[in-house]
Amino acid sequence: MLTLTIPEVGLFALLIALCLSLLQATVPLLGAATRRPLWMAFAEPMAWGQFVFLLVSYASLTASFLLDDFSVDYVARNSNSMLPWYYKFTAVWGSHEGSVLLWSLILSGWGFAVSLFSRQLPRDMLARVLGVLGVVSAGFLLFIVVTSSPFDRLLPGMPADGADLNPLLQDVGLIIHPPMLYMGYVGFSVVFAFAIAALIEGRLDAAWTRWVRPWTNIAWAFLTLGIALGSWWAYYELGWGGWWFWDPVENASLLPWLSGTALIHSLAVTEKRGTFKSWTALLAIFTFSLSLLGTFLVRSGVLTSVHAFANDPSRGLFILALLGITVGVSLLIFALRAPRMSANAGFSWLSRDALLLINNILLVIMTITVLMGTLYPLILDALGLGKVSIGAPYFNSLFVPLTVMLCAFMGLGPVSRWKQMPGRELFRRLLGAGLAALAIAISIPFLYNGQWNVAVALGMVAALWVVLALVRDLFDKVRNASSALSGLRKLTPSYWGMVVGHVGLAVTIVGVVMVSNYAMERNVRLDIGEQVNLGGYDFTLTELGERRGPNFLADTATIEVAREGRIVTTLYPEKRLYIARGQPMTDVALHPGLLRDLYVAMGEELDDGSWAMRIQVKPFIRWLWLGALLMAFGGVLAVADRRYRRRRAVAANGESTGPTREVRA
Amino acid sequence: MIRRLLLLLPFLVFVGLAFFLYRGLSLDPSARESALWGQEFPSFTLSTLEEPGAEVDESLLRGRMSLVNVWASWCPTCKEEMPQLLALSERGVQMVGINYKDARDLGRQFLEEFGKPFEVNIFDPAGDLGFELGVYGVPETFLVDANGIVRYKHVGYITPAQVDEVMAEVEKWH
């Protein structure tokens, strides 16, 4: 009997969370404006309550999935009694309503975390930050309740069984990809709330940046992992071996990542030099706005995409209104309050300040490039100028040269000093690294297959330049110490975070360059006993069979792979037919390796009983995601620094606007 | 003063952007995606559902106007659409099917069960032709004129009420 009312419990908890978020959005902000401590103190309990009730609501929806309650419309559309339990658990965010609920749960989780870890914040600042988070949260909860409640019932006339989860989403990568991505998207809301609070107070100083940097880096690290997981999933699940498609939904996740990367660097300048203040605030607003824009693009269906699963104009209008109010009001606050914040620390055109400024300009240009490419078809259509779709050639032709330029400056940045860097010294310190990068990069195409390839050499120069310049910097730092070990020990986590993050980008670039230039692919017809050679590997089809999974039937193949007569591995690709939806799916067989992946996908059965197969050899593809892991790790490492864990008393003293202490990082 | 105006700039840019996003809501993305309108039907070489050994290409659609319907046996909406397709075929429209991401025996069984409006069915198990056509949901219907130019596209299922609408397009481009 109790289990029958679970969806109602969920809906009720959702409504309570909405009420709490409305209080959180108004009372603390008013309290901070009128200096009433009691009103300001509302913020924290409301944030906790909201988190707890959303957790209850989310757990109820999960319970409905696990109990196969097909009287709930959302469960009936996205689950099936044959679905394994772990996919029932993840099917909760397999479609629109559930994923927005997850979005809100994560948002309230971040609010809860702010309240836990920001005890050293001044009370009015904390009230304002949580108040702004409450506004965002109230908007999204209202959106769920009004347009997309996952608790709607199908009574009477509940179906006997559910329509099943989309087979594409029945996969480990999808278990973790959306939550990671949302952690990143939503995490930027904290930075956004801090920026708005700082603008309202007119106070954006070194202490403020020390509160904000950990939140920024951690959100950014989650977003990095989320994007990498999405790319990895597309690679092995969609069956054609691609890893990035410049699809609007992918672009929507890349946009906040690019501007978030710019924000991380601009925050570094604001902390160390007290400059770039209004720019930092603007980037914080931009980054969160781009997260919201991404949500709008995905949810409203204004752009078609392989990911578009919820096309509903009324929902689109609601999110647009939400986007308009949040972003419009915050940009208006920015325009009114930013003039108060000015800085007068100058810097020479060759200094770390200047190089970070160039980094920011390049990253913003990249963001605009992707944004324009994504929205251009929409804008042209809205102006009645015709219908176009923009594809990979546009993005590649702009993005690749911009990345190479970014790398050129990334080599210089860490070696330079703040305020001023003598050009001669920079040249002297980096000449060796530059020449070595050039020499190694030019020889790599010859070493790989004996042929010159200008694209490979250029990409390698970019990646090696970044790494070797860092090596040189490390060498210089350690050389002056009494012993190598004590020199290394003196370096701060901030510095190591920067090193690991930059090396991560270089590793990803190596992966992109190698797999784009040296991937091999063959589409062949194979019968039992037949063999095909690709890239030095012999693929032999030894067996064909059939098997039955929990909710699918599969044709299976066994393929032995040998190199120079020695067996490397045996691959088992499958062609599955998911029973409830009758949808065929390709289950790719992979043999991953640090230097190359072997990739076999089954096509279709031909009339003589043989099979069409797609066989690929993908060199260095793992480096793409390995680099992303390093970048995310670097982001977290950088904020493990002691200076971000100082207590209230110290933080309050750090209110000077100028450079605080000379901390080499 | 100039600095103040400069700081207002992000807000103004956003207002402009919001206007386009708002307009975008009332536009049909599927119509935009069909950059195919007025373009030639993409070239292909595939077998037919009826004959595994046969080889057909885009010349199949030359010389006569045809209505090309993308369908699959795994698509429940396609069953609902069959009576309308039969009606169109009875009214003299040449119908060509694309059996999309399907298995041969399942496709044939589907036609036995729900009717055969199509003169021929292009068999596209890997979805290659569907990809070229920008198909993102089944069913979809394309009107191709005698010169092989795509003239009209209908996304989703043709309801009984829409049969006359489609017929009007057929007559318009005849």
CSV table of N, CA and C in Angstrom, one decimal, chain A residues 249-362:
chain,number,residue,atom,x,y,z
A,249,VAL,N,24.6,19.9,-29.3
A,249,VAL,CA,24.6,19.6,-27.9
A,249,VAL,C,26.0,19.4,-27.3
A,250,GLU,N,26.9,18.9,-28.2
A,250,GLU,CA,28.3,18.9,-27.7
A,250,GLU,C,28.9,20.3,-27.6
A,251,ASN,N,28.5,21.1,-28.6
A,251,ASN,CA,29.0,22.5,-28.5
A,251,ASN,C,28.5,23.2,-27.3
A,252,ALA,N,27.2,22.9,-26.9
A,252,ALA,CA,26.7,23.5,-25.7
A,252,ALA,C,27.5,23.2,-24.5
A,253,SER,N,28.1,22.0,-24.4
A,253,SER,CA,29.0,21.7,-23.3
A,253,SER,C,30.4,22.3,-23.4
A,254,LEU,N,30.8,22.5,-24.7
A,254,LEU,CA,32.1,23.1,-24.9
A,254,LEU,C,32.2,24.6,-24.6
A,255,LEU,N,31.0,25.2,-24.8
A,255,LEU,CA,31.0,26.7,-24.6
A,255,LEU,C,31.3,27.1,-23.2
A,256,PRO,N,30.6,26.6,-22.2
A,256,PRO,CA,31.0,27.0,-20.8
A,256,PRO,C,32.4,26.5,-20.4
A,257,TRP,N,32.8,25.4,-21.1
A,257,TRP,CA,34.2,24.9,-20.7
A,257,TRP,C,35.2,26.0,-21.2
A,258,LEU,N,35.0,26.5,-22.4
A,258,LEU,CA,36.0,27.5,-23.0
A,258,LEU,C,36.0,28.7,-22.1
A,259,SER,N,34.8,29.3,-21.8
A,259,SER,CA,34.8,30.5,-21.1
A,259,SER,C,35.1,30.3,-19.6
A,260,GLY,N,34.9,29.0,-19.1
A,260,GLY,CA,35.3,28.7,-17.8
A,260,GLY,C,36.8,28.6,-17.7
A,261,THR,N,37.5,28.1,-18.8
A,261,THR,CA,38.9,28.1,-18.8
A,261,THR,C,39.5,29.5,-18.8
A,262,ALA,N,38.8,30.4,-19.5
A,262,ALA,CA,39.2,31.8,-19.5
A,262,ALA,C,39.1,32.4,-18.1
A,263,LEU,N,38.0,32.0,-17.4
A,263,LEU,CA,37.7,32.5,-16.1
A,263,LEU,C,38.7,32.1,-15.1
A,264,ILE,N,39.2,30.8,-15.2
A,264,ILE,CA,40.2,30.3,-14.3
A,264,ILE,C,41.4,31.2,-14.4
A,265,HIS,N,41.8,31.5,-15.6
A,265,HIS,CA,43.1,32.3,-15.8
A,265,HIS,C,42.9,33.8,-15.4
A,266,SER,N,41.7,34.3,-15.7
A,266,SER,CA,41.5,35.7,-15.3
A,266,SER,C,41.4,35.8,-13.8
A,267,LEU,N,40.8,34.8,-13.1
A,267,LEU,CA,40.8,34.8,-11.6
A,267,LEU,C,42.2,34.8,-11.1
A,268,ALA,N,43.2,34.1,-11.7
A,268,ALA,CA,44.5,34.1,-11.3
A,268,ALA,C,45.1,35.5,-11.3
A,269,VAL,N,44.8,36.3,-12.4
A,269,VAL,CA,45.3,37.6,-12.4
A,269,VAL,C,44.7,38.5,-11.4
A,270,THR,N,43.4,38.4,-11.2
A,270,THR,CA,42.7,39.2,-10.2
A,270,THR,C,43.2,38.9,-8.8
A,271,GLU,N,43.5,37.6,-8.5
A,271,GLU,CA,44.0,37.3,-7.2
A,271,GLU,C,45.4,37.9,-7.0
A,272,LYS,N,46.3,37.7,-8.0
A,272,LYS,CA,47.7,38.1,-7.8
A,272,LYS,C,47.9,39.6,-8.0
A,273,ARG,N,47.2,40.2,-8.9
A,273,ARG,CA,47.5,41.6,-9.3
A,273,ARG,C,46.4,42.6,-9.0
A,274,GLY,N,45.2,42.1,-8.7
A,274,GLY,CA,44.1,43.0,-8.4
A,274,GLY,C,43.6,43.7,-9.6
A,275,THR,N,43.9,43.2,-10.8
A,275,THR,CA,43.4,43.8,-12.0
A,275,THR,C,42.4,42.9,-12.6
A,276,PHE,N,41.9,43.3,-13.8
A,276,PHE,CA,40.9,42.5,-14.6
A,276,PHE,C,39.6,42.2,-13.8
A,277,LYS,N,39.3,43.1,-12.9
A,277,LYS,CA,38.2,42.8,-12.0
A,277,LYS,C,36.8,42.7,-12.7
A,278,SER,N,36.4,43.7,-13.4
A,278,SER,CA,35.1,43.7,-14.0
A,278,SER,C,35.1,42.6,-15.1
A,279,TRP,N,36.3,42.3,-15.7
A,279,TRP,CA,36.4,41.3,-16.7
A,279,TRP,C,36.1,39.9,-16.1
A,280,THR,N,36.7,39.7,-14.9
A,280,THR,CA,36.5,38.4,-14.2
A,280,THR,C,35.0,38.2,-13.9
A,281,ALA,N,34.3,39.3,-13.4
A,281,ALA,CA,32.9,39.2,-13.0
A,281,ALA,C,32.1,38.9,-14.3
A,282,LEU,N,32.5,39.6,-15.4
A,282,LEU,CA,31.7,39.4,-16.6
A,282,LEU,C,31.9,37.9,-17.1
A,283,LEU,N,33.1,37.4,-17.0
A,283,LEU,CA,33.3,36.0,-17.4
A,283,LEU,C,32.5,35.0,-16.5
A,284,ALA,N,32.5,35.3,-15.2
A,284,ALA,CA,31.7,34.4,-14.4
A,284,ALA,C,30.2,34.4,-14.8
A,285,ILE,N,29.7,35.6,-15.1
A,285,ILE,CA,28.3,35.7,-15.6
A,285,ILE,C,28.2,34.9,-16.9
A,286,PHE,N,29.1,35.2,-17.8
A,286,PHE,CA,29.1,34.5,-19.2
A,286,PHE,C,29.1,33.0,-19.0
A,287,THR,N,30.0,32.5,-18.2
A,287,THR,CA,30.1,31.1,-18.1
A,287,THR,C,28.8,30.4,-17.7
A,288,PHE,N,28.2,31.0,-16.6
A,288,PHE,CA,27.0,30.4,-16.2
A,288,PHE,C,25.9,30.6,-17.2
A,289,SER,N,25.9,31.8,-17.9
A,289,SER,CA,24.9,32.0,-18.9
A,289,SER,C,25.0,31.0,-20.1
A,290,LEU,N,26.2,30.6,-20.4
A,290,LEU,CA,26.4,29.7,-21.5
A,290,LEU,C,25.9,28.3,-21.0
A,291,SER,N,26.1,28.0,-19.7
A,291,SER,CA,25.5,26.7,-19.2
A,291,SER,C,24.0,26.7,-19.4
A,292,LEU,N,23.4,27.9,-19.1
A,292,LEU,CA,21.9,28.0,-19.2
A,292,LEU,C,21.5,27.9,-20.7
A,293,LEU,N,22.3,28.6,-21.5
A,293,LEU,CA,22.0,28.6,-22.9
A,293,LEU,C,22.1,27.2,-23.5
A,294,GLY,N,23.1,26.4,-23.0
A,294,GLY,CA,23.2,25.0,-23.4
A,294,GLY,C,22.0,24.3,-23.0
A,295,THR,N,21.5,24.5,-21.8
A,295,THR,CA,20.3,23.8,-21.4
A,295,THR,C,19.1,24.2,-22.3
A,296,PHE,N,19.0,25.5,-22.6
A,296,PHE,CA,17.9,26.0,-23.5
A,296,PHE,C,18.0,25.3,-24.9
A,297,LEU,N,19.2,25.2,-25.4
A,297,LEU,CA,19.4,24.7,-26.8
A,297,LEU,C,19.0,23.2,-26.8
A,298,VAL,N,19.4,22.5,-25.7
A,298,VAL,CA,19.1,21.0,-25.7
A,298,VAL,C,17.6,20.8,-25.4
A,299,ARG,N,17.0,21.6,-24.5
A,299,ARG,CA,15.7,21.3,-24.0
A,299,ARG,C,14.6,21.8,-24.9
A,300,SER,N,14.9,22.9,-25.7
A,300,SER,CA,13.8,23.6,-26.4
A,300,SER,C,13.6,23.0,-27.8
A,301,GLY,N,14.6,22.4,-28.3
A,301,GLY,CA,14.5,21.9,-29.7
A,301,GLY,C,14.6,22.9,-30.8
A,302,VAL,N,15.2,24.1,-30.5
A,302,VAL,CA,15.4,25.1,-31.6
A,302,VAL,C,16.4,24.6,-32.5
A,303,LEU,N,17.3,23.7,-32.1
A,303,LEU,CA,18.3,23.2,-33.0
A,303,LEU,C,18.1,21.7,-33.1
A,304,THR,N,18.2,21.1,-34.3
A,304,THR,CA,18.1,19.6,-34.3
A,304,THR,C,19.5,19.0,-34.0
A,305,SER,N,19.5,17.9,-33.4
A,305,SER,CA,20.7,17.2,-33.0
A,305,SER,C,20.5,15.8,-32.8
A,306,VAL,N,21.5,15.0,-32.8
A,306,VAL,CA,21.3,13.6,-32.5
A,306,VAL,C,20.8,13.4,-31.0
A,307,HIS,N,21.1,14.4,-30.2
A,307,HIS,CA,20.8,14.3,-28.8
A,307,HIS,C,19.4,14.8,-28.5
A,308,ALA,N,18.8,15.5,-29.4
A,308,ALA,CA,17.5,16.2,-29.1
A,308,ALA,C,16.4,15.2,-28.7
A,309,PHE,N,16.1,15.1,-27.5
A,309,PHE,CA,15.0,14.2,-27.1
A,309,PHE,C,13.8,14.8,-26.5
A,310,ALA,N,13.8,16.1,-26.3
A,310,ALA,CA,12.6,16.7,-25.8
A,310,ALA,C,12.3,18.0,-26.5
A,311,ASN,N,11.5,17.9,-27.6
A,311,ASN,CA,11.2,19.1,-28.3
A,311,ASN,C,9.8,19.6,-28.0
A,312,ASP,N,9.8,20.6,-27.2
A,312,ASP,CA,8.5,21.1,-26.8
A,312,ASP,C,8.6,22.6,-26.7
A,313,PRO,N,7.9,23.3,-27.6
A,313,PRO,CA,8.0,24.8,-27.6
A,313,PRO,C,7.6,25.5,-26.2
A,314,SER,N,6.6,24.9,-25.5
A,314,SER,CA,6.2,25.6,-24.3
A,314,SER,C,7.3,25.5,-23.2
A,315,ARG,N,8.0,24.3,-23.2
A,315,ARG,CA,9.2,24.2,-22.3
A,315,ARG,C,10.3,25.2,-22.8
A,316,GLY,N,10.5,25.3,-24.1
A,316,GLY,CA,11.5,26.2,-24.6
A,316,GLY,C,11.2,27.6,-24.2
A,317,LEU,N,10.0,28.0,-24.2
A,317,LEU,CA,9.6,29.4,-23.9
A,317,LEU,C,9.9,29.6,-22.4
A,318,PHE,N,9.6,28.6,-21.6
A,318,PHE,CA,9.8,28.8,-20.2
A,318,PHE,C,11.3,28.9,-19.9
A,319,ILE,N,12.2,28.1,-20.5
A,319,ILE,CA,13.6,28.2,-20.2
A,319,ILE,C,14.1,29.5,-20.8
A,320,LEU,N,13.6,29.9,-21.9
A,320,LEU,CA,14.1,31.2,-22.5
A,320,LEU,C,13.7,32.3,-21.5
A,321,ALA,N,12.5,32.3,-20.9
A,321,ALA,CA,12.2,33.3,-20.0
A,321,ALA,C,13.1,33.3,-18.8
A,322,LEU,N,13.4,32.0,-18.3
A,322,LEU,CA,14.4,31.9,-17.2
A,322,LEU,C,15.7,32.4,-17.6
A,323,LEU,N,16.2,32.1,-18.8
A,323,LEU,CA,17.5,32.5,-19.3
A,323,LEU,C,17.5,34.1,-19.4
A,324,GLY,N,16.4,34.6,-19.9
A,324,GLY,CA,16.3,36.0,-20.1
A,324,GLY,C,16.4,36.8,-18.8
A,325,ILE,N,15.6,36.3,-17.8
A,325,ILE,CA,15.6,37.0,-16.5
A,325,ILE,C,16.9,36.9,-15.8
A,326,THR,N,17.5,35.6,-15.7
A,326,THR,CA,18.7,35.5,-15.0
A,326,THR,C,19.9,36.3,-15.7
A,327,VAL,N,20.0,36.0,-17.0
A,327,VAL,CA,21.2,36.7,-17.6
A,327,VAL,C,21.0,38.1,-17.8
A,328,GLY,N,19.7,38.5,-18.2
A,328,GLY,CA,19.4,39.9,-18.4
A,328,GLY,C,19.6,40.7,-17.2
A,329,VAL,N,19.1,40.3,-16.1
A,329,VAL,CA,19.2,41.0,-14.8
A,329,VAL,C,20.7,41.1,-14.4
A,330,SER,N,21.4,39.9,-14.5
A,330,SER,CA,22.8,40.0,-14.0
A,330,SER,C,23.6,40.9,-14.9
A,331,LEU,N,23.4,40.9,-16.2
A,331,LEU,CA,24.2,41.8,-17.0
A,331,LEU,C,23.8,43.3,-16.7
A,332,LEU,N,22.6,43.5,-16.4
A,332,LEU,CA,22.2,44.9,-16.0
A,332,LEU,C,22.9,45.3,-14.7
A,333,ILE,N,22.9,44.4,-13.7
A,333,ILE,CA,23.6,44.6,-12.5
A,333,ILE,C,25.1,44.9,-12.8
A,334,PHE,N,25.6,44.1,-13.7
A,334,PHE,CA,27.0,44.3,-14.1
A,334,PHE,C,27.2,45.7,-14.6
A,335,ALA,N,26.3,46.1,-15.6
A,335,ALA,CA,26.5,47.4,-16.2
A,335,ALA,C,26.4,48.6,-15.2
A,336,LEU,N,25.6,48.4,-14.2
A,336,LEU,CA,25.4,49.4,-13.2
A,336,LEU,C,26.5,49.5,-12.1
A,337,ARG,N,27.0,48.3,-11.7
A,337,ARG,CA,27.9,48.2,-10.6
A,337,ARG,C,29.3,48.1,-10.9
A,338,ALA,N,29.6,47.6,-12.1
A,338,ALA,CA,31.0,47.3,-12.4
A,338,ALA,C,31.9,48.6,-12.4
A,339,PRO,N,31.3,49.8,-12.8
A,339,PRO,CA,32.1,51.0,-12.8
A,339,PRO,C,32.8,51.3,-11.5
A,340,ARG,N,32.2,50.8,-10.4
A,340,ARG,CA,32.8,51.0,-9.1
A,340,ARG,C,34.2,50.3,-8.9
A,341,MET,N,34.3,49.2,-9.7
A,341,MET,CA,35.5,48.5,-9.5
A,341,MET,C,36.6,48.9,-10.5
A,342,SER,N,37.6,49.5,-10.1
A,342,SER,CA,38.7,49.8,-11.0
A,342,SER,C,40.0,49.5,-10.4
A,343,ALA,N,41.0,49.3,-11.2
A,343,ALA,CA,42.3,48.9,-10.7
A,343,ALA,C,43.3,49.8,-11.5
A,344,ASN,N,44.4,50.0,-10.8
A,344,ASN,CA,45.4,50.9,-11.5
A,344,ASN,C,46.8,50.3,-11.6
A,345,ALA,N,46.9,49.0,-11.4
A,345,ALA,CA,48.2,48.3,-11.5
A,345,ALA,C,48.5,48.1,-13.0
A,346,GLY,N,49.5,48.8,-13.5
A,346,GLY,CA,49.9,48.7,-14.9
A,346,GLY,C,50.8,47.5,-15.1
A,347,PHE,N,50.9,47.1,-16.4
A,347,PHE,CA,51.9,46.0,-16.7
A,347,PHE,C,52.4,46.2,-18.1
A,348,SER,N,53.6,45.7,-18.3
A,348,SER,CA,54.3,45.8,-19.6
A,348,SER,C,53.7,44.9,-20.6
A,349,TRP,N,53.9,45.2,-21.8
A,349,TRP,CA,53.2,44.3,-22.9
A,349,TRP,C,53.9,42.9,-22.9
A,350,LEU,N,55.1,42.8,-22.3
A,350,LEU,CA,55.6,41.4,-22.2
A,350,LEU,C,55.7,41.1,-20.7
A,351,SER,N,54.7,40.4,-20.2
A,351,SER,CA,54.7,40.0,-18.8
A,351,SER,C,53.6,38.9,-18.7
A,352,ARG,N,53.6,38.3,-17.5
A,352,ARG,CA,52.6,37.2,-17.4
A,352,ARG,C,51.2,37.8,-17.5
A,353,ASP,N,51.0,39.1,-17.0
A,353,ASP,CA,49.7,39.7,-17.1
A,353,ASP,C,49.2,39.8,-18.5
A,354,ALA,N,50.1,40.3,-19.3
A,354,ALA,CA,49.8,40.5,-20.8
A,354,ALA,C,49.5,39.2,-21.4
A,355,LEU,N,50.4,38.1,-21.1
A,355,LEU,CA,50.2,36.8,-21.8
A,355,LEU,C,48.8,36.2,-21.3
A,356,LEU,N,48.4,36.4,-20.1
A,356,LEU,CA,47.1,35.9,-19.6
A,356,LEU,C,46.0,36.6,-20.3
A,357,LEU,N,46.2,37.9,-20.5
A,357,LEU,CA,45.2,38.7,-21.3
A,357,LEU,C,45.0,38.1,-22.7
A,358,ILE,N,46.2,37.8,-23.3
A,358,ILE,CA,46.1,37.2,-24.7
A,358,ILE,C,45.4,35.9,-24.6
A,359,ASN,N,45.7,35.1,-23.6
A,359,ASN,CA,45.0,33.8,-23.4
A,359,ASN,C,43.5,34.0,-23.3
A,360,ASN,N,43.1,35.0,-22.5
A,360,ASN,CA,41.7,35.3,-22.3
A,360,ASN,C,41.0,35.7,-23.7
A,361,ILE,N,41.7,36.5,-24.4
A,361,ILE,CA,41.2,37.0,-25.7
A,361,ILE,C,41.0,35.8,-26.6
A,362,LEU,N,42.0,35.0,-26.7
A,362,LEU,CA,41.9,33.8,-27.6
A,362,LEU,C,40.8,32.9,-27.2
